[in-house]
């Protein structure tokens, strides 16, 4: 029985491997590579507090304590099957705009992966999925001093060349990898460079034109809007039809009583179509 796509031998995300593919103006000019880290976000947050610059990239071959939203752990693919990196941003934005950068990132990554011929969708707010299975997770962390943003760290974990058997049995129906859905392995260096280029493009657009063009593109790529969903807010669970996203990045829903309500942070489960 086939074990799925083979991995590329000697594939890495060292700068010497990434540089030939990287055509950016400011993302990745400082490039920090490790063989193994607990979390690229943890290292990037350290840079925010020290000498880190706008566009710094922290990347590792293996991540041991990756984190997702709401403090969850992120499964790190074994034997180089995953892509783990963080980008340090120092935008001139008030702290309350930080959630918008999560949606900027989701749009950038979805557009990049679609450029590979893979039809991905965004599940609110930032899961990149293929056929309802998670392919990429995003964790955005704000470092602020009162009303001043010191930095924003955007962490990305991508299931790149993992095989079906690399996933725990309980995740095989909920997660997948780029290699599984495309039937072939992908160069980590090339994919990383492509993702960084798209991040730069969409961040620059956001800084020039604001959130409106981002929201418009996110809406086109959304698998959540127009569906009936259940939202776990931690202290309560609500259901309704997902209508659109607010200018703040919040998800706007219509409850069963007809009232509108917004969700800025929560777990969304897709139910039947609205």
mmCIF file of C-alpha atoms in Angstrom:
data_model
loop_
_atom_site.group_PDB
_atom_site.id
_atom_site.type_symbol
_atom_site.label_atom_id
_atom_site.label_comp_id
_atom_site.label_asym_id
_atom_site.label_seq_id
_atom_site.Cartn_x
_atom_site.Cartn_y
_atom_site.Cartn_z
ATOM 1 C CA UNK A 1 0.000 0.000 0.000
ATOM 2 C CA UNK A 2 1.300 3.472 -0.870
ATOM 3 C CA UNK A 3 2.637 5.544 2.012
ATOM 4 C CA UNK A 4 1.994 8.790 0.170
ATOM 5 C CA UNK A 5 4.427 11.281 -1.331
ATOM 6 C CA UNK A 6 8.110 10.899 -0.524
ATOM 7 C CA UNK A 7 9.934 13.770 1.132
ATOM 8 C CA UNK A 8 12.657 15.771 -0.583
ATOM 9 C CA UNK A 9 16.091 14.816 0.696
ATOM 10 C CA UNK A 10 18.278 17.568 2.078
ATOM 11 C CA UNK A 11 15.438 20.087 1.959
ATOM 12 C CA UNK A 12 15.899 22.912 4.460
ATOM 13 C CA UNK A 13 14.998 26.513 5.186
ATOM 14 C CA UNK A 14 18.514 27.843 5.690
ATOM 15 C CA UNK A 15 18.949 31.290 4.167
ATOM 16 C CA UNK A 16 21.309 29.970 1.508
ATOM 17 C CA UNK A 17 18.484 27.717 0.294
ATOM 18 C CA UNK A 18 15.744 30.356 0.518
ATOM 19 C CA UNK A 19 17.592 33.391 -0.879
ATOM 20 C CA UNK A 20 17.512 32.384 -4.588
ATOM 21 C CA UNK A 21 13.694 32.359 -4.466
ATOM 22 C CA UNK A 22 13.195 35.368 -2.189
ATOM 23 C CA UNK A 23 12.335 38.609 -3.999
ATOM 24 C CA UNK A 24 11.247 40.948 -1.228
ATOM 25 C CA UNK A 25 12.097 44.516 -0.261
ATOM 26 C CA UNK A 26 11.937 44.286 3.524
ATOM 27 C CA UNK A 27 10.669 40.878 4.634
ATOM 28 C CA UNK A 28 13.493 38.483 5.450
ATOM 29 C CA UNK A 29 16.388 40.912 5.198
ATOM 30 C CA UNK A 30 17.272 39.675 8.677
ATOM 31 C CA UNK A 31 16.844 35.914 8.639
ATOM 32 C CA UNK A 32 17.275 33.839 11.800
ATOM 33 C CA UNK A 33 17.499 30.080 11.290
ATOM 34 C CA UNK A 34 17.585 27.308 13.887
ATOM 35 C CA UNK A 35 17.600 23.564 13.550
ATOM 36 C CA UNK A 36 15.199 23.269 16.477
ATOM 37 C CA UNK A 37 13.235 25.754 18.579
ATOM 38 C CA UNK A 38 10.492 25.423 21.138
ATOM 39 C CA UNK A 39 8.510 28.100 19.271
ATOM 40 C CA UNK A 40 9.458 30.578 16.550
ATOM 41 C CA UNK A 41 6.992 33.058 18.079
ATOM 42 C CA UNK A 42 8.789 32.929 21.411
ATOM 43 C CA UNK A 43 12.089 33.767 19.715
ATOM 44 C CA UNK A 44 10.508 36.525 17.610
ATOM 45 C CA UNK A 45 8.936 38.091 20.717
ATOM 46 C CA UNK A 46 12.399 38.184 22.275
ATOM 47 C CA UNK A 47 13.607 40.107 19.208
ATOM 48 C CA UNK A 48 10.774 42.619 19.634
ATOM 49 C CA UNK A 49 12.115 43.441 23.088
ATOM 50 C CA UNK A 50 15.739 43.678 21.908
ATOM 51 C CA UNK A 51 17.185 44.435 18.471
ATOM 52 C CA UNK A 52 14.473 43.088 16.188
ATOM 53 C CA UNK A 53 13.615 44.988 13.008
ATOM 54 C CA UNK A 54 10.500 45.232 10.874
ATOM 55 C CA UNK A 55 10.423 42.205 8.605
ATOM 56 C CA UNK A 56 12.719 39.928 10.602
ATOM 57 C CA UNK A 57 12.040 36.253 9.934
ATOM 58 C CA UNK A 58 12.562 33.481 12.484
ATOM 59 C CA UNK A 59 12.427 29.972 11.045
ATOM 60 C CA UNK A 60 13.330 26.497 12.225
ATOM 61 C CA UNK A 61 13.518 22.998 10.826
ATOM 62 C CA UNK A 62 11.734 21.485 13.816
ATOM 63 C CA UNK A 63 9.484 23.077 16.445
ATOM 64 C CA UNK A 64 8.860 21.314 19.746
ATOM 65 C CA UNK A 65 6.297 23.512 21.505
ATOM 66 C CA UNK A 66 4.322 25.222 18.764
ATOM 67 C CA UNK A 67 1.237 27.086 19.938
ATOM 68 C CA UNK A 68 -2.078 27.826 18.334
ATOM 69 C CA UNK A 69 -4.922 30.141 19.211
ATOM 70 C CA UNK A 70 -6.222 30.215 22.803
ATOM 71 C CA UNK A 71 -3.076 28.511 24.126
ATOM 72 C CA UNK A 72 -3.508 25.252 22.240
ATOM 73 C CA UNK A 73 -0.518 23.240 21.096
ATOM 74 C CA UNK A 74 0.310 22.947 17.397
ATOM 75 C CA UNK A 75 1.366 19.533 16.132
ATOM 76 C CA UNK A 76 4.827 19.734 14.550
ATOM 77 C CA UNK A 77 5.303 17.303 11.667
ATOM 78 C CA UNK A 78 8.236 14.905 12.194
ATOM 79 C CA UNK A 79 11.284 14.576 9.947
ATOM 80 C CA UNK A 80 10.967 17.967 8.340
ATOM 81 C CA UNK A 81 7.358 17.525 7.255
ATOM 82 C CA UNK A 82 6.309 20.974 8.492
ATOM 83 C CA UNK A 83 7.157 24.595 7.853
ATOM 84 C CA UNK A 84 7.405 26.793 10.947
ATOM 85 C CA UNK A 85 8.251 30.480 10.917
ATOM 86 C CA UNK A 86 7.408 33.857 12.414
ATOM 87 C CA UNK A 87 7.603 37.354 10.983
ATOM 88 C CA UNK A 88 8.218 40.374 13.191
ATOM 89 C CA UNK A 89 6.242 43.472 12.219
ATOM 90 C CA UNK A 90 6.624 46.961 13.648
ATOM 91 C CA UNK A 91 3.610 48.702 12.110
ATOM 92 C CA UNK A 92 2.588 52.230 13.011
ATOM 93 C CA UNK A 93 -0.821 51.058 14.150
ATOM 94 C CA UNK A 94 -2.737 51.289 17.432
ATOM 95 C CA UNK A 95 -2.962 48.001 19.367
ATOM 96 C CA UNK A 96 -6.664 47.542 18.599
ATOM 97 C CA UNK A 97 -5.795 47.041 14.907
ATOM 98 C CA UNK A 98 -3.707 43.931 15.608
ATOM 99 C CA UNK A 99 -6.585 41.486 14.850
ATOM 100 C CA UNK A 100 -6.729 42.905 11.327
ATOM 101 C CA UNK A 101 -3.189 41.647 10.714
ATOM 102 C CA UNK A 102 -4.384 38.101 11.338
ATOM 103 C CA UNK A 103 -6.826 38.413 8.446
ATOM 104 C CA UNK A 104 -4.163 40.102 6.284
ATOM 105 C CA UNK A 105 -1.946 37.089 6.883
ATOM 106 C CA UNK A 106 -4.734 34.612 6.134
ATOM 107 C CA UNK A 107 -5.445 36.289 2.799
ATOM 108 C CA UNK A 108 -1.750 36.394 1.886
ATOM 109 C CA UNK A 109 -1.199 32.720 2.627
ATOM 110 C CA UNK A 110 -4.378 31.603 0.884
ATOM 111 C CA UNK A 111 -3.446 33.544 -2.254
ATOM 112 C CA UNK A 112 0.081 32.117 -2.171
ATOM 113 C CA UNK A 113 -1.099 28.522 -1.852
ATOM 114 C CA UNK A 114 -3.712 29.010 -4.562
ATOM 115 C CA UNK A 115 -0.796 30.064 -6.756
ATOM 116 C CA UNK A 116 0.379 26.462 -6.447
ATOM 117 C CA UNK A 117 -2.909 25.261 -7.884
ATOM 118 C CA UNK A 118 -4.392 24.155 -4.542
ATOM 119 C CA UNK A 119 -7.906 25.459 -3.843
ATOM 120 C CA UNK A 120 -7.769 26.553 -0.224
ATOM 121 C CA UNK A 121 -10.329 28.438 1.836
ATOM 122 C CA UNK A 122 -10.202 30.490 5.022
ATOM 123 C CA UNK A 123 -12.216 29.344 8.005
ATOM 124 C CA UNK A 124 -12.782 32.335 10.267
ATOM 125 C CA UNK A 125 -10.611 33.869 11.364
ATOM 126 C CA UNK A 126 -7.361 32.354 10.135
ATOM 127 C CA UNK A 127 -7.355 28.616 9.461
ATOM 128 C CA UNK A 128 -6.351 27.748 5.906
ATOM 129 C CA UNK A 129 -8.205 24.617 4.862
ATOM 130 C CA UNK A 130 -8.475 22.205 1.964
ATOM 131 C CA UNK A 131 -11.712 20.263 1.741
ATOM 132 C CA UNK A 132 -12.525 21.200 5.332
ATOM 133 C CA UNK A 133 -9.149 19.943 6.624
ATOM 134 C CA UNK A 134 -6.644 22.276 8.244
ATOM 135 C CA UNK A 135 -3.486 22.964 6.277
ATOM 136 C CA UNK A 136 -2.097 26.125 7.924
ATOM 137 C CA UNK A 137 -2.512 27.742 11.327
ATOM 138 C CA UNK A 138 -1.732 31.353 12.203
ATOM 139 C CA UNK A 139 -1.007 32.855 15.621
ATOM 140 C CA UNK A 140 -0.713 36.639 15.864
ATOM 141 C CA UNK A 141 0.695 38.069 19.085
ATOM 142 C CA UNK A 142 0.754 41.747 20.005
ATOM 143 C CA UNK A 143 3.469 43.353 22.099
ATOM 144 C CA UNK A 144 2.278 46.775 23.257
ATOM 145 C CA UNK A 145 3.126 49.424 25.809
ATOM 146 C CA UNK A 146 -0.139 51.070 26.756
ATOM 147 C CA UNK A 147 -1.571 52.605 23.604
ATOM 148 C CA UNK A 148 1.612 52.123 21.578
ATOM 149 C CA UNK A 149 2.342 49.031 19.510
ATOM 150 C CA UNK A 150 5.915 47.841 20.008
ATOM 151 C CA UNK A 151 5.601 44.960 17.602
ATOM 152 C CA UNK A 152 3.383 42.243 16.216
ATOM 153 C CA UNK A 153 4.621 38.688 15.767
ATOM 154 C CA UNK A 154 2.865 36.604 13.123
ATOM 155 C CA UNK A 155 3.532 32.904 13.589
ATOM 156 C CA UNK A 156 2.731 30.372 10.890
ATOM 157 C CA UNK A 157 2.680 26.601 11.046
ATOM 158 C CA UNK A 158 2.121 24.756 7.776
ATOM 159 C CA UNK A 159 1.694 21.044 7.219
ATOM 160 C CA UNK A 160 3.939 20.870 4.186
ATOM 161 C CA UNK A 161 5.336 17.435 3.395
ATOM 162 C CA UNK A 162 3.711 15.378 6.117
ATOM 163 C CA UNK A 163 2.167 12.053 5.144
ATOM 164 C CA UNK A 164 -1.186 10.705 6.277
ATOM 165 C CA UNK A 165 0.477 8.409 8.795
ATOM 166 C CA UNK A 166 2.329 11.346 10.375
ATOM 167 C CA UNK A 167 -0.928 12.683 11.796
ATOM 168 C CA UNK A 168 -2.345 11.207 14.997
ATOM 169 C CA UNK A 169 -5.405 9.127 14.222
ATOM 170 C CA UNK A 170 -7.724 11.672 15.847
ATOM 171 C CA UNK A 171 -6.494 14.402 13.468
ATOM 172 C CA UNK A 172 -6.542 12.518 10.175
ATOM 173 C CA UNK A 173 -10.083 13.635 9.391
ATOM 174 C CA UNK A 174 -9.373 17.235 10.402
ATOM 175 C CA UNK A 175 -5.876 18.011 9.098
ATOM 176 C CA UNK A 176 -3.879 17.454 5.927
ATOM 177 C CA UNK A 177 -0.651 18.545 4.249
ATOM 178 C CA UNK A 178 0.278 20.195 0.986
ATOM 179 C CA UNK A 179 2.009 17.009 -0.147
ATOM 180 C CA UNK A 180 -1.053 14.877 0.552
ATOM 181 C CA UNK A 181 -3.477 17.122 -1.337
ATOM 182 C CA UNK A 182 -1.119 17.683 -4.289
ATOM 183 C CA UNK A 183 0.327 14.159 -4.429
ATOM 184 C CA UNK A 184 3.932 15.350 -4.402
ATOM 185 C CA UNK A 185 6.481 16.855 -1.993
ATOM 186 C CA UNK A 186 7.312 20.551 -2.111
ATOM 187 C CA UNK A 187 10.558 22.438 -1.539
ATOM 188 C CA UNK A 188 10.449 24.056 1.896
ATOM 189 C CA UNK A 189 12.740 26.851 0.732
ATOM 190 C CA UNK A 190 10.609 27.703 -2.303
ATOM 191 C CA UNK A 191 7.303 27.596 -0.436
ATOM 192 C CA UNK A 192 8.693 29.732 2.408
ATOM 193 C CA UNK A 193 9.960 32.354 -0.057
ATOM 194 C CA UNK A 194 6.615 32.442 -1.830
ATOM 195 C CA UNK A 195 4.694 32.864 1.430
ATOM 196 C CA UNK A 196 6.994 35.686 2.548
ATOM 197 C CA UNK A 197 6.573 37.501 -0.764
ATOM 198 C CA UNK A 198 2.801 37.358 -0.512
ATOM 199 C CA UNK A 199 2.925 38.515 3.100
ATOM 200 C CA UNK A 200 4.935 41.561 2.078
ATOM 201 C CA UNK A 201 2.572 42.377 -0.789
ATOM 202 C CA UNK A 202 -0.627 42.147 1.266
ATOM 203 C CA UNK A 203 0.844 43.943 4.286
ATOM 204 C CA UNK A 204 1.989 46.807 2.041
ATOM 205 C CA UNK A 205 -1.492 46.990 0.496
ATOM 206 C CA UNK A 206 -3.066 47.065 3.957
ATOM 207 C CA UNK A 207 -0.778 49.897 5.087
ATOM 208 C CA UNK A 208 -1.522 51.908 1.911
ATOM 209 C CA UNK A 209 -5.258 51.356 1.560
ATOM 210 C CA UNK A 210 -6.481 50.115 4.922
ATOM 211 C CA UNK A 211 -8.598 47.120 5.810
ATOM 212 C CA UNK A 212 -11.331 47.458 3.149
ATOM 213 C CA UNK A 213 -9.488 45.663 0.288
ATOM 214 C CA UNK A 214 -8.351 42.983 2.733
ATOM 215 C CA UNK A 215 -11.897 42.392 3.937
ATOM 216 C CA UNK A 216 -13.121 42.169 0.342
ATOM 217 C CA UNK A 217 -10.540 39.512 -0.555
ATOM 218 C CA UNK A 218 -11.083 37.636 2.700
ATOM 219 C CA UNK A 219 -14.808 37.505 1.932
ATOM 220 C CA UNK A 220 -14.148 35.894 -1.459
ATOM 221 C CA UNK A 221 -11.872 33.288 0.147
ATOM 222 C CA UNK A 222 -14.077 32.562 3.165
ATOM 223 C CA UNK A 223 -15.594 29.149 3.793
ATOM 224 C CA UNK A 224 -17.510 30.522 6.800
ATOM 225 C CA UNK A 225 -19.688 33.311 5.434
ATOM 226 C CA UNK A 226 -23.191 32.294 4.430
ATOM 227 C CA UNK A 227 -23.096 29.214 6.638
ATOM 228 C CA UNK A 228 -24.797 28.341 9.858
ATOM 229 C CA UNK A 229 -22.126 28.125 12.549
ATOM 230 C CA UNK A 230 -21.686 27.390 16.225
ATOM 231 C CA UNK A 231 -19.343 29.697 18.127
ATOM 232 C CA UNK A 232 -17.685 28.672 21.384
ATOM 233 C CA UNK A 233 -16.933 31.867 23.281
ATOM 234 C CA UNK A 234 -15.463 30.085 26.278
ATOM 235 C CA UNK A 235 -18.204 31.033 28.713
ATOM 236 C CA UNK A 236 -21.099 30.408 26.317
ATOM 237 C CA UNK A 237 -21.938 28.834 22.966
ATOM 238 C CA UNK A 238 -24.009 30.655 20.349
ATOM 239 C CA UNK A 239 -25.354 29.665 16.935
ATOM 240 C CA UNK A 240 -26.338 31.724 13.933
ATOM 241 C CA UNK A 241 -25.739 32.564 10.312
ATOM 242 C CA UNK A 242 -22.334 34.065 9.492
ATOM 243 C CA UNK A 243 -23.079 37.235 7.522
ATOM 244 C CA UNK A 244 -19.899 39.238 7.034
ATOM 245 C CA UNK A 245 -16.835 40.578 8.793
ATOM 246 C CA UNK A 246 -16.814 43.913 10.571
ATOM 247 C CA UNK A 247 -14.210 46.582 9.855
ATOM 248 C CA UNK A 248 -12.495 45.419 13.071
ATOM 249 C CA UNK A 249 -12.156 41.876 11.704
ATOM 250 C CA UNK A 250 -14.952 40.559 13.930
ATOM 251 C CA UNK A 251 -17.357 37.974 12.533
ATOM 252 C CA UNK A 252 -20.931 39.267 12.378
ATOM 253 C CA UNK A 253 -23.713 36.718 12.812
ATOM 254 C CA UNK A 254 -27.495 36.687 12.915
ATOM 255 C CA UNK A 255 -28.792 34.633 15.814
ATOM 256 C CA UNK A 256 -31.920 32.508 15.784
ATOM 257 C CA UNK A 257 -33.791 35.387 17.396
ATOM 258 C CA UNK A 258 -32.896 37.634 14.451
ATOM 259 C CA UNK A 259 -30.506 39.769 16.472
ATOM 260 C CA UNK A 260 -27.036 40.560 15.116
ATOM 261 C CA UNK A 261 -23.967 39.912 17.232
ATOM 262 C CA UNK A 262 -20.215 40.129 16.652
ATOM 263 C CA UNK A 263 -17.454 37.715 17.612
ATOM 264 C CA UNK A 264 -13.866 38.933 17.777
ATOM 265 C CA UNK A 265 -12.398 35.773 19.313
ATOM 266 C CA UNK A 266 -13.851 32.295 19.546
ATOM 267 C CA UNK A 267 -13.916 28.816 18.050
ATOM 268 C CA UNK A 268 -16.190 28.430 15.043
ATOM 269 C CA UNK A 269 -17.721 25.130 13.988
ATOM 270 C CA UNK A 270 -19.345 24.938 10.588
ATOM 271 C CA UNK A 271 -22.809 23.430 10.699
ATOM 272 C CA UNK A 272 -25.146 22.948 7.736
ATOM 273 C CA UNK A 273 -25.260 25.678 5.067
ATOM 274 C CA UNK A 274 -27.432 28.663 6.010
#
